[in-house]
Amino acid sequence: VSWHSPSVYFENFANISVEGLLPCRKTKFNINVLMEQYVRHTGDADGVEVVNGSLAAKCEGGIDGHWWFSPACRGNPQTCIPVIDGGDGWFIDVFMQRAAVFNMPLAISVGTWAKYASTPIFVDMMFYWWHPDITFLQLRPSGVKFPTTDLTQWQDGRKTTESLKVVLRKWAHHSMKSWASRSRE
């Protein structure tokens, strides 16, 4: 075991079934502006390719593949740590930039809600989570810390600092229903 081999603490991405993973073409891996930002802020032109005239992430198996490998493990994908994002790739551009800039050996994919929510429960891997969501509460996860939020960098598309913290609030009042007829009890 070595401090320089973090993959020994995680499942091999190749052992995770592609059932429930989305092809790269159906995710934010296929959004030109995000991939342009990725190249501009990381210098990693090998992590993208031109598909139908637009930049897309260069996924294993092409645009119909399921995994993108960061520069730290691209030459030896068996050393990549799996990460599955949800939705259409809610945080995919952030994962990609941070993996490249901080030399993190990540294999990144996007899954359906069922795949996103269930895989980390049974597989040692990294995952995206937010509060107050309870999906992964039983895992007692630890966060990965990044440099303090830099709004100027985020506005320029460089997403390697901490995300801006958003406070989620509920508002209530005993007469809310009479003021806002579409409100819920």
Coordinates of N, CA, C and O in Angstrom, one line a residue:
V1 N 0.9 -1.2 0.0 CA 0.0 0.0 0.0 C 0.9 1.2 0.0 O 1.9 1.3 0.7
S2 N 0.5 2.2 -0.8 CA 1.3 3.4 -0.9 C 0.3 4.7 -0.8 O -0.8 4.6 -1.2
W3 N 0.9 5.7 -0.2 CA 0.1 7.0 -0.2 C -0.1 7.5 -1.6 O -1.0 8.3 -1.9
H4 N 0.7 7.0 -2.6 CA 0.6 7.4 -3.9 C -0.3 6.5 -4.8 O -0.3 6.6 -6.0
S5 N -1.0 5.6 -4.2 CA -1.8 4.6 -4.9 C -3.2 4.6 -4.2 O -3.6 3.6 -3.7
P6 N -4.0 5.7 -4.3 CA -5.3 5.8 -3.6 C -6.3 4.8 -4.2 O -7.2 4.4 -3.4
S7 N -6.1 4.3 -5.4 CA -7.1 3.4 -5.9 C -7.2 2.0 -5.2 O -8.2 1.4 -5.3
V8 N -6.1 1.7 -4.4 CA -6.2 0.4 -3.6 C -7.3 0.5 -2.6 O -7.7 -0.6 -2.1
Y9 N -7.8 1.7 -2.3 CA -8.9 1.8 -1.2 C -10.3 1.8 -1.9 O -11.3 2.0 -1.1
F10 N -10.4 1.7 -3.2 CA -11.6 1.9 -3.9 C -11.9 0.7 -4.8 O -10.9 0.1 -5.3
E11 N -13.1 0.5 -5.2 CA -13.5 -0.5 -6.2 C -12.9 -0.1 -7.6 O -12.8 1.1 -7.9
N12 N -12.6 -1.1 -8.4 CA -12.1 -0.8 -9.7 C -13.4 -0.4 -10.6 O -14.4 -1.2 -10.5
F13 N -13.3 0.6 -11.3 CA -14.5 1.1 -12.1 C -15.0 0.0 -13.0 O -16.2 -0.1 -13.3
A14 N -14.1 -0.8 -13.5 CA -14.5 -1.9 -14.5 C -15.4 -2.9 -13.8 O -16.1 -3.7 -14.6
N15 N -15.4 -3.0 -12.5 CA -16.3 -4.0 -11.8 C -17.7 -3.4 -11.6 O -18.5 -4.2 -11.1
I16 N -17.9 -2.2 -12.0 CA -19.3 -1.6 -11.9 C -20.0 -1.8 -13.2 O -19.5 -1.4 -14.2
S17 N -21.1 -2.4 -13.1 CA -22.0 -2.7 -14.3 C -22.3 -1.4 -15.0 O -22.7 -0.4 -14.3
V18 N -22.3 -1.4 -16.3 CA -22.7 -0.2 -17.1 C -24.2 0.0 -17.1 O -24.8 1.0 -17.5
E19 N -25.0 -1.0 -16.6 CA -26.4 -0.9 -16.6 C -26.8 0.2 -15.7 O -26.4 0.3 -14.5
G20 N -27.6 1.2 -16.2 CA -27.9 2.3 -15.4 C -27.0 3.5 -15.6 O -27.3 4.6 -15.1
L21 N -25.9 3.3 -16.3 CA -25.0 4.4 -16.6 C -25.4 5.0 -17.9 O -25.8 4.3 -18.8
L22 N -25.3 6.3 -18.1 CA -25.7 7.0 -19.3 C -24.6 7.0 -20.2 O -23.4 7.3 -19.8
P23 N -24.8 6.9 -21.6 CA -23.7 7.1 -22.5 C -23.3 8.6 -22.4 O -24.1 9.5 -22.2
C24 N -22.1 8.8 -22.6 CA -21.5 10.2 -22.5 C -22.3 11.2 -23.4 O -22.5 12.3 -22.9
R25 N -22.8 10.8 -24.5 CA -23.5 11.7 -25.4 C -24.8 12.2 -24.8 O -25.3 13.2 -25.3
K26 N -25.3 11.6 -23.8 CA -26.6 12.0 -23.2 C -26.4 12.8 -21.9 O -27.3 13.0 -21.2
T27 N -25.2 13.3 -21.7 CA -24.9 14.0 -20.5 C -24.2 15.3 -20.8 O -23.9 15.6 -21.9
K28 N -23.8 16.0 -19.7 CA -23.0 17.2 -19.8 C -21.6 17.0 -20.4 O -20.9 17.9 -20.7
F29 N -21.2 15.7 -20.5 CA -19.9 15.4 -21.1 C -20.0 15.9 -22.6 O -19.0 16.0 -23.2
N30 N -21.2 16.1 -23.1 CA -21.4 16.5 -24.5 C -21.7 17.9 -24.7 O -22.3 18.3 -25.7
I31 N -21.5 18.8 -23.7 CA -21.8 20.2 -23.9 C -20.5 21.0 -24.2 O -19.6 21.1 -23.4
N32 N -20.5 21.5 -25.4 CA -19.3 22.2 -25.9 C -18.7 23.2 -25.0 O -17.5 23.2 -24.7
V33 N -19.6 24.2 -24.5 CA -19.0 25.2 -23.7 C -18.3 24.7 -22.4 O -17.3 25.2 -22.0
L34 N -18.9 23.7 -21.8 CA -18.2 23.1 -20.6 C -16.9 22.4 -20.9 O -15.9 22.5 -20.2
M35 N -16.8 21.8 -22.1 CA -15.6 21.2 -22.5 C -14.5 22.2 -22.9 O -13.3 22.0 -22.7
E36 N -15.0 23.3 -23.5 CA -14.1 24.4 -23.8 C -13.5 25.0 -22.6 O -12.3 25.3 -22.5
Q37 N -14.3 25.2 -21.5 CA -13.9 25.7 -20.2 C -12.9 24.7 -19.6 O -11.8 25.1 -19.1
Y38 N -13.2 23.4 -19.8 CA -12.3 22.4 -19.2 C -10.9 22.5 -19.8 O -9.9 22.6 -19.1
V39 N -10.8 22.6 -21.1 CA -9.5 22.7 -21.8 C -8.8 24.0 -21.5 O -7.6 24.0 -21.1
R40 N -9.6 25.1 -21.5 CA -9.0 26.4 -21.2 C -8.4 26.4 -19.8 O -7.3 27.0 -19.5
H41 N -9.0 25.8 -18.8 CA -8.6 26.0 -17.4 C -7.7 24.8 -16.9 O -7.1 24.9 -15.9
T42 N -7.6 23.8 -17.7 CA -6.7 22.6 -17.3 C -5.6 22.4 -18.3 O -4.6 21.8 -17.9
G43 N -5.7 22.8 -19.5 CA -4.7 22.6 -20.6 C -4.8 21.1 -21.1 O -3.9 20.7 -21.9
D44 N -5.8 20.3 -20.6 CA -5.9 18.9 -21.0 C -6.7 18.7 -22.3 O -7.8 18.3 -22.2
A45 N -6.1 19.0 -23.4 CA -6.8 18.8 -24.7 C -7.0 17.3 -25.0 O -7.8 16.9 -25.8
D46 N -6.2 16.4 -24.4 CA -6.3 15.0 -24.6 C -7.6 14.4 -23.9 O -8.0 13.3 -24.2
G47 N -8.2 15.2 -23.1 CA -9.4 14.7 -22.4 C -10.7 15.0 -23.1 O -11.8 14.6 -22.7
V48 N -10.6 15.6 -24.3 CA -11.8 15.9 -25.1 C -11.5 15.5 -26.6 O -10.4 15.3 -27.0
E49 N -12.6 15.5 -27.3 CA -12.5 15.2 -28.8 C -13.6 16.0 -29.5 O -14.6 16.4 -28.9
V50 N -13.4 16.2 -30.8 CA -14.4 16.9 -31.6 C -15.4 15.8 -32.1 O -15.0 14.9 -32.7
V51 N -16.7 16.1 -31.8 CA -17.8 15.2 -32.2 C -18.9 16.0 -32.9 O -19.4 16.9 -32.2
N52 N -19.1 15.8 -34.1 CA -20.1 16.6 -34.9 C -19.9 18.1 -34.8 O -20.8 18.8 -34.6
G53 N -18.6 18.5 -34.8 CA -18.2 19.9 -34.8 C -18.2 20.5 -33.5 O -17.9 21.7 -33.4
S54 N -18.4 19.8 -32.4 CA -18.4 20.4 -31.0 C -17.4 19.5 -30.1 O -17.2 18.3 -30.4
L55 N -16.9 20.2 -29.1 CA -16.1 19.5 -28.2 C -16.9 18.6 -27.2 O -18.0 19.1 -26.8
A56 N -16.5 17.4 -27.0 CA -17.1 16.5 -26.0 C -16.0 15.8 -25.3 O -14.9 15.7 -25.7
A57 N -16.3 15.3 -24.1 CA -15.4 14.6 -23.3 C -15.0 13.3 -24.1 O -15.8 12.7 -24.7
K58 N -13.7 13.0 -24.0 CA -13.2 11.7 -24.7 C -13.4 10.6 -23.7 O -12.6 10.3 -22.9
C59 N -14.6 9.9 -23.9 CA -14.9 8.8 -23.0 C -14.4 7.5 -23.5 O -14.2 7.3 -24.8
E60 N -14.2 6.5 -22.6 CA -13.8 5.2 -23.1 C -14.9 4.6 -23.9 O -16.1 4.7 -23.5
G61 N -14.6 4.2 -25.1 CA -15.6 3.7 -26.0 C -16.3 4.8 -26.8 O -17.3 4.6 -27.5
G62 N -15.7 6.0 -26.8 CA -16.2 7.1 -27.6 C -17.4 7.7 -27.0 O -17.7 7.5 -25.8
I63 N -18.2 8.5 -27.7 CA -19.3 9.2 -27.2 C -20.4 8.3 -26.7 O -21.3 8.7 -25.9
D64 N -20.4 7.1 -27.1 CA -21.4 6.1 -26.6 C -20.9 5.3 -25.4 O -21.5 4.5 -24.8
G65 N -19.6 5.7 -25.0 CA -19.0 5.0 -23.8 C -19.6 5.6 -22.5 O -20.5 6.5 -22.6
H66 N -19.2 5.1 -21.4 CA -19.7 5.5 -20.1 C -18.8 6.2 -19.1 O -19.2 6.8 -18.2
W67 N -17.5 6.0 -19.4 CA -16.5 6.5 -18.4 C -15.5 7.5 -19.0 O -15.0 7.2 -20.1
W68 N -15.2 8.6 -18.3 CA -14.1 9.5 -18.7 C -13.0 9.4 -17.7 O -13.3 9.3 -16.5
F69 N -11.8 9.3 -18.2 CA -10.6 9.1 -17.3 C -9.9 10.4 -17.2 O -9.5 11.1 -18.2
S70 N -9.5 10.8 -15.9 CA -8.7 12.0 -15.7 C -7.3 11.8 -16.1 O -6.8 10.6 -16.3
P71 N -6.5 12.9 -16.4 CA -5.1 12.7 -16.8 C -4.3 11.9 -15.8 O -3.4 11.2 -16.3
A72 N -4.6 11.9 -14.5 CA -3.8 11.2 -13.5 C -3.8 9.7 -13.7 O -2.9 9.0 -13.2
C73 N -4.9 9.1 -14.4 CA -5.0 7.7 -14.5 C -5.3 7.3 -16.0 O -5.5 6.1 -16.2
R74 N -5.4 8.2 -16.8 CA -5.7 7.9 -18.2 C -4.8 6.9 -18.9 O -5.2 6.0 -19.6
G75 N -3.5 6.9 -18.5 CA -2.6 6.0 -19.1 C -2.7 4.6 -18.5 O -2.2 3.6 -19.0
N76 N -3.3 4.5 -17.3 CA -3.5 3.2 -16.6 C -4.9 3.2 -15.9 O -5.0 3.4 -14.7
P77 N -6.0 3.1 -16.7 CA -7.3 3.2 -16.1 C -7.6 2.4 -14.9 O -8.5 2.7 -14.1
Q78 N -6.9 1.3 -14.7 CA -7.2 0.4 -13.6 C -6.8 1.1 -12.3 O -7.2 0.6 -11.2
T79 N -6.1 2.2 -12.3 CA -5.8 3.0 -11.1 C -6.8 4.1 -10.9 O -6.6 4.9 -9.9
C80 N -7.8 4.2 -11.7 CA -8.8 5.3 -11.5 C -9.8 4.9 -10.4 O -10.2 3.8 -10.3
I81 N -10.2 5.9 -9.7 CA -11.2 5.8 -8.6 C -12.6 6.2 -9.2 O -12.7 7.2 -9.8
P82 N -13.6 5.3 -9.1 CA -14.9 5.6 -9.8 C -15.7 6.7 -9.0 O -15.6 6.7 -7.8
V83 N -16.3 7.5 -9.9 CA -17.2 8.5 -9.4 C -18.4 8.5 -10.3 O -18.3 8.5 -11.5
I84 N -19.6 8.4 -9.7 CA -20.9 8.4 -10.5 C -21.7 9.6 -10.1 O -22.0 9.8 -8.9
D85 N -21.9 10.5 -11.1 CA -22.7 11.7 -10.8 C -24.2 11.3 -11.2 O -24.4 10.3 -11.9
G86 N -25.1 12.1 -10.9 CA -26.5 11.9 -11.3 C -27.1 12.9 -12.3 O -26.4 13.7 -12.8
G87 N -28.4 12.8 -12.5 CA -29.1 13.7 -13.4 C -28.5 13.6 -14.8 O -28.3 12.5 -15.4
D88 N -28.1 14.8 -15.4 CA -27.5 14.8 -16.7 C -26.0 15.0 -16.5 O -25.3 15.3 -17.5
G89 N -25.5 14.9 -15.3 CA -24.1 15.1 -14.9 C -24.1 16.5 -14.2 O -23.3 17.4 -14.5
W90 N -24.8 16.6 -13.1 CA -25.0 17.8 -12.3 C -23.7 18.5 -12.1 O -23.6 19.7 -12.3
F91 N -22.6 17.8 -11.7 CA -21.4 18.4 -11.3 C -20.2 17.9 -12.1 O -19.1 18.0 -11.7
I92 N -20.5 17.4 -13.3 CA -19.5 16.7 -14.1 C -18.3 17.6 -14.5 O -17.1 17.2 -14.4
D93 N -18.6 18.9 -14.9 CA -17.5 19.8 -15.3 C -16.6 20.1 -14.1 O -15.4 20.3 -14.2
V94 N -17.2 20.2 -12.9 CA -16.5 20.5 -11.7 C -15.6 19.3 -11.4 O -14.4 19.4 -11.1
F95 N -16.1 18.1 -11.4 CA -15.3 16.9 -11.2 C -14.1 16.8 -12.2 O -13.0 16.5 -11.8
M96 N -14.4 17.1 -13.4 CA -13.4 17.0 -14.4 C -12.2 18.0 -14.2 O -11.1 17.6 -14.2
Q97 N -12.6 19.2 -13.9 CA -11.6 20.3 -13.7 C -10.8 20.0 -12.4 O -9.6 20.1 -12.4
R98 N -11.5 19.6 -11.4 CA -10.7 19.3 -10.1 C -9.8 18.1 -10.3 O -8.7 18.1 -9.8
A99 N -10.3 17.1 -11.0 CA -9.5 15.9 -11.2 C -8.2 16.3 -11.9 O -7.1 15.8 -11.6
A100 N -8.3 17.1 -13.0 CA -7.2 17.5 -13.8 C -6.2 18.4 -13.0 O -5.0 18.2 -12.9
V101 N -6.8 19.4 -12.4 CA -5.9 20.4 -11.7 C -5.2 19.8 -10.4 O -4.1 20.2 -10.2
F102 N -5.9 19.0 -9.7 CA -5.4 18.5 -8.4 C -4.8 17.0 -8.6 O -4.6 16.4 -7.6
N103 N -4.7 16.6 -9.8 CA -4.0 15.3 -10.1 C -4.8 14.1 -9.4 O -4.1 13.3 -8.8
M104 N -6.1 14.2 -9.5 CA -6.9 13.1 -8.9 C -7.2 12.0 -9.9 O -7.7 12.3 -11.0
P105 N -6.9 10.8 -9.6 CA -7.1 9.7 -10.6 C -8.6 9.2 -10.6 O -8.9 8.3 -9.8
L106 N -9.4 9.9 -11.3 CA -10.8 9.6 -11.3 C -11.3 9.0 -12.7 O -11.0 9.5 -13.7
A107 N -12.2 8.0 -12.6 CA -13.0 7.5 -13.7 C -14.4 8.1 -13.4 O -15.1 7.7 -12.4
I108 N -14.9 8.9 -14.2 CA -16.2 9.7 -14.0 C -17.3 9.2 -14.9 O -17.0 9.1 -16.1
S109 N -18.4 9.0 -14.4 CA -19.6 8.5 -15.2 C -20.8 9.2 -14.7 O -20.8 9.8 -13.6
V110 N -21.9 9.1 -15.4 CA -23.2 9.6 -15.0 C -24.2 8.5 -15.0 O -24.3 7.7 -16.0
G111 N -25.0 8.4 -14.0 CA -26.0 7.3 -13.9 C -27.4 7.8 -13.7 O -27.6 9.0 -13.3
T112 N -28.4 6.9 -13.9 CA -29.7 7.2 -13.5 C -29.8 7.4 -12.0 O -28.9 7.1 -11.3
W113 N -30.9 8.0 -11.6 CA -31.1 8.2 -10.1 C -30.8 6.9 -9.4 O -30.1 6.9 -8.4
A114 N -31.4 5.8 -9.8 CA -31.3 4.5 -9.1 C -29.8 4.1 -9.1 O -29.3 3.6 -8.0
K115 N -29.1 4.3 -10.2 CA -27.6 3.9 -10.2 C -26.8 4.8 -9.3 O -26.0 4.3 -8.5
Y116 N -27.1 6.1 -9.4 CA -26.4 7.1 -8.6 C -26.6 6.8 -7.1 O -25.7 6.9 -6.3
A117 N -27.8 6.6 -6.7 CA -28.2 6.5 -5.3 C -27.8 5.1 -4.7 O -27.6 5.1 -3.5
S118 N -27.8 4.1 -5.5 CA -27.5 2.7 -4.9 C -26.1 2.3 -5.0 O -25.6 1.6 -4.0
T119 N -25.3 2.7 -6.0 CA -24.0 2.1 -6.2 C -23.0 2.5 -5.0 O -22.4 1.6 -4.5
P120 N -23.0 3.7 -4.5 CA -22.1 4.0 -3.4 C -22.4 3.2 -2.1 O -21.5 3.0 -1.2
I121 N -23.6 2.7 -2.0 CA -24.0 1.9 -0.8 C -23.3 0.6 -0.8 O -23.0 0.0 0.3
F122 N -23.1 0.0 -2.0 CA -22.5 -1.3 -2.1 C -21.1 -1.3 -2.7 O -20.4 -2.3 -2.7
V123 N -20.6 -0.2 -3.1 CA -19.3 -0.1 -3.8 C -18.4 1.0 -3.1 O -18.9 2.1 -2.9
D124 N -17.2 0.7 -2.8 CA -16.3 1.7 -2.3 C -15.9 2.7 -3.5 O -15.2 2.3 -4.4
M125 N -16.4 3.9 -3.4 CA -16.2 4.9 -4.5 C -16.4 6.3 -4.0 O -16.8 6.4 -2.8
M126 N -16.0 7.3 -4.8 CA -16.3 8.6 -4.4 C -17.7 9.0 -5.0 O -18.1 8.4 -6.0
F127 N -18.4 10.0 -4.4 CA -19.7 10.3 -4.9 C -20.0 11.8 -4.6 O -19.4 12.4 -3.7
Y128 N -20.9 12.4 -5.3 CA -21.4 13.7 -5.1 C -22.6 13.7 -4.1 O -23.5 12.9 -4.3
W129 N -22.6 14.5 -3.1 CA -23.7 14.6 -2.2 C -23.9 16.0 -1.7 O -22.9 16.8 -1.7
W130 N -25.0 16.3 -1.2 CA -25.3 17.6 -0.7 C -26.2 17.5 0.5 O -26.8 16.5 0.7
H131 N -26.3 18.6 1.3 CA -27.1 18.6 2.5 C -28.4 19.5 2.1 O -28.2 20.4 1.3
P132 N -29.5 19.1 2.5 CA -29.9 18.2 3.6 C -30.3 16.8 3.0 O -31.0 16.1 3.7
D133 N -29.9 16.5 1.8 CA -30.3 15.2 1.3 C -29.9 14.0 2.2 O -28.8 14.1 2.8
I134 N -30.7 13.0 2.3 CA -30.3 11.9 3.2 C -29.9 10.6 2.5 O -29.7 9.6 3.1
T135 N -29.8 10.7 1.2 CA -29.5 9.5 0.4 C -28.3 8.7 0.9 O -28.4 7.4 1.0
F136 N -27.2 9.3 1.3 CA -26.0 8.6 1.7 C -25.7 8.8 3.2 O -24.6 8.6 3.6
L137 N -26.7 9.3 3.9 CA -26.5 9.5 5.3 C -25.9 8.4 6.1 O -25.0 8.5 6.9
Q138 N -26.4 7.2 5.8 CA -25.9 6.0 6.5 C -24.5 5.7 6.3 O -23.9 4.9 7.1
L139 N -23.9 6.2 5.2 CA -22.5 6.0 4.9 C -21.6 6.8 5.7 O -20.4 6.6 5.7
R140 N -22.1 7.9 6.4 CA -21.3 8.8 7.1 C -20.1 9.3 6.3 O -19.0 9.1 6.7
P141 N -20.4 9.9 5.2 CA -19.3 10.3 4.3 C -18.5 11.4 4.8 O -18.9 12.2 5.6
S142 N -17.2 11.5 4.3 CA -16.3 12.6 4.6 C -16.2 13.4 3.3 O -16.1 12.8 2.3
G143 N -16.1 14.7 3.5 CA -16.0 15.5 2.3 C -14.5 15.7 1.9 O -13.6 15.5 2.7
V144 N -14.3 16.0 0.6 CA -13.0 16.4 0.1 C -12.9 17.9 0.1 O -13.8 18.5 -0.5
K145 N -12.0 18.5 0.7 CA -11.8 19.9 0.8 C -11.0 20.5 -0.4 O -10.0 19.9 -0.8
F146 N -11.5 21.6 -0.9 CA -10.8 22.3 -2.0 C -10.5 23.7 -1.5 O -11.0 24.1 -0.5
P147 N -9.7 24.5 -2.2 CA -9.4 25.9 -1.8 C -10.7 26.6 -1.6 O -11.8 26.3 -2.3
T148 N -10.7 27.7 -0.8 CA -11.8 28.5 -0.5 C -12.5 29.1 -1.8 O -11.8 29.4 -2.8
T149 N -13.8 29.2 -1.8 CA -14.6 29.6 -2.9 C -14.0 30.9 -3.5 O -13.7 31.9 -2.8
D150 N -13.8 31.0 -4.8 CA -13.3 32.2 -5.5 C -14.4 32.5 -6.6 O -14.4 31.9 -7.6
L151 N -15.3 33.4 -6.3 CA -16.4 33.7 -7.2 C -15.9 34.2 -8.5 O -16.5 33.9 -9.6
T152 N -14.9 34.9 -8.6 CA -14.3 35.4 -9.8 C -13.9 34.3 -10.7 O -14.2 34.3 -11.9
Q153 N -13.3 33.3 -10.2 CA -12.9 32.1 -11.0 C -14.1 31.4 -11.4 O -14.2 30.9 -12.6
W154 N -15.1 31.2 -10.6 CA -16.3 30.4 -11.0 C -17.0 31.2 -12.1 O -17.5 30.6 -13.0
Q155 N -17.1 32.5 -12.0 CA -17.8 33.3 -13.1 C -17.0 33.2 -14.4 O -17.6 33.3 -15.5
D156 N -15.7 32.9 -14.3 CA -14.9 32.7 -15.6 C -15.0 31.2 -16.0 O -14.4 30.9 -17.0
G157 N -15.7 30.4 -15.3 CA -15.8 29.0 -15.7 C -14.7 28.1 -15.1 O -14.7 26.9 -15.3
R158 N -13.8 28.6 -14.2 CA -12.8 27.8 -13.5 C -13.5 27.4 -12.2 O -13.7 28.2 -11.3
K159 N -13.7 26.0 -12.1 CA -14.5 25.5 -11.0 C -13.7 24.6 -10.1 O -14.1 23.5 -9.7
T160 N -12.5 25.1 -9.7 CA -11.6 24.2 -8.9 C -11.6 24.6 -7.4 O -11.1 23.8 -6.6
T161 N -12.2 25.7 -7.1 CA -12.3 26.1 -5.6 C -13.7 25.5 -5.1 O -14.5 25.0 -5.9
E162 N -13.8 25.6 -3.8 CA -15.1 25.1 -3.2 C -16.3 25.8 -3.9 O -16.2 26.9 -4.3
S163 N -17.4 25.0 -4.0 CA -18.6 25.5 -4.5 C -19.2 26.5 -3.5 O -19.0 26.4 -2.3
L164 N -19.9 27.5 -4.0 CA -20.6 28.4 -3.1 C -21.6 27.7 -2.3 O -22.4 26.9 -2.8
K165 N -21.6 27.9 -1.0 CA -22.6 27.3 -0.1 C -24.0 27.9 -0.3 O -24.1 29.2 -0.2
V166 N -25.0 27.1 -0.5 CA -26.3 27.6 -0.6 C -27.1 27.1 0.6 O -27.2 25.9 0.9
V167 N -27.8 28.0 1.2 CA -28.6 27.7 2.4 C -30.0 27.4 1.9 O -30.6 28.2 1.2
L168 N -30.5 26.2 2.2 CA -31.9 25.8 1.8 C -32.8 26.1 3.0 O -32.5 25.7 4.1
R169 N -33.9 26.8 2.7 CA -34.8 27.2 3.8 C -36.2 26.9 3.5 O -36.6 26.9 2.3
K170 N -37.0 26.6 4.5 CA -38.4 26.4 4.3 C -39.1 27.6 5.0 O -38.7 28.0 6.1
W171 N -40.1 28.1 4.4 CA -40.9 29.2 5.0 C -42.3 28.7 5.3 O -42.8 28.0 4.5
A172 N -42.8 29.1 6.4 CA -44.2 28.7 6.8 C -44.9 29.8 7.5 O -44.3 30.7 8.1
H173 N -46.2 29.7 7.4 CA -47.1 30.6 8.1 C -48.4 30.0 8.2 O -48.9 29.3 7.3
H174 N -49.1 30.2 9.3 CA -50.4 29.5 9.5 C -51.5 30.0 8.4 O -52.4 29.2 8.2
S175 N -51.3 31.1 7.8 CA -52.3 31.6 6.8 C -51.7 31.5 5.4 O -52.3 32.1 4.5
M176 N -50.7 30.7 5.2 CA -50.1 30.6 3.9 C -51.1 30.2 2.8 O -51.1 30.7 1.7
K177 N -51.9 29.2 3.1 CA -52.8 28.7 2.1 C -53.8 29.8 1.6 O -54.1 29.8 0.4
S178 N -54.2 30.7 2.4 CA -55.1 31.7 2.0 C -54.3 32.8 1.1 O -54.9 33.4 0.3
W179 N -53.0 33.0 1.3 CA -52.3 33.9 0.6 C -51.8 33.4 -0.8 O -51.6 34.1 -1.7
A180 N -51.4 32.1 -0.7 CA -50.8 31.4 -1.9 C -51.6 30.1 -2.1 O -51.3 29.1 -1.5
S181 N -52.6 30.2 -3.0 CA -53.5 29.0 -3.1 C -52.8 27.8 -3.6 O -53.2 26.6 -3.4
R182 N -51.6 27.9 -4.3 CA -50.9 26.7 -4.8 C -49.8 26.2 -3.8 O -49.1 25.3 -4.1
S183 N -49.8 26.8 -2.6 CA -48.8 26.3 -1.6 C -49.3 25.0 -1.1 O -50.4 24.6 -1.2
R184 N -48.3 24.2 -0.5 CA -48.6 22.9 0.0 C -48.6 22.9 1.5 O -47.9 23.6 2.1
E185 N -49.4 22.0 2.1 CA -49.5 21.9 3.5 C -48.4 20.8 4.0 O -48.1 19.9 3.3

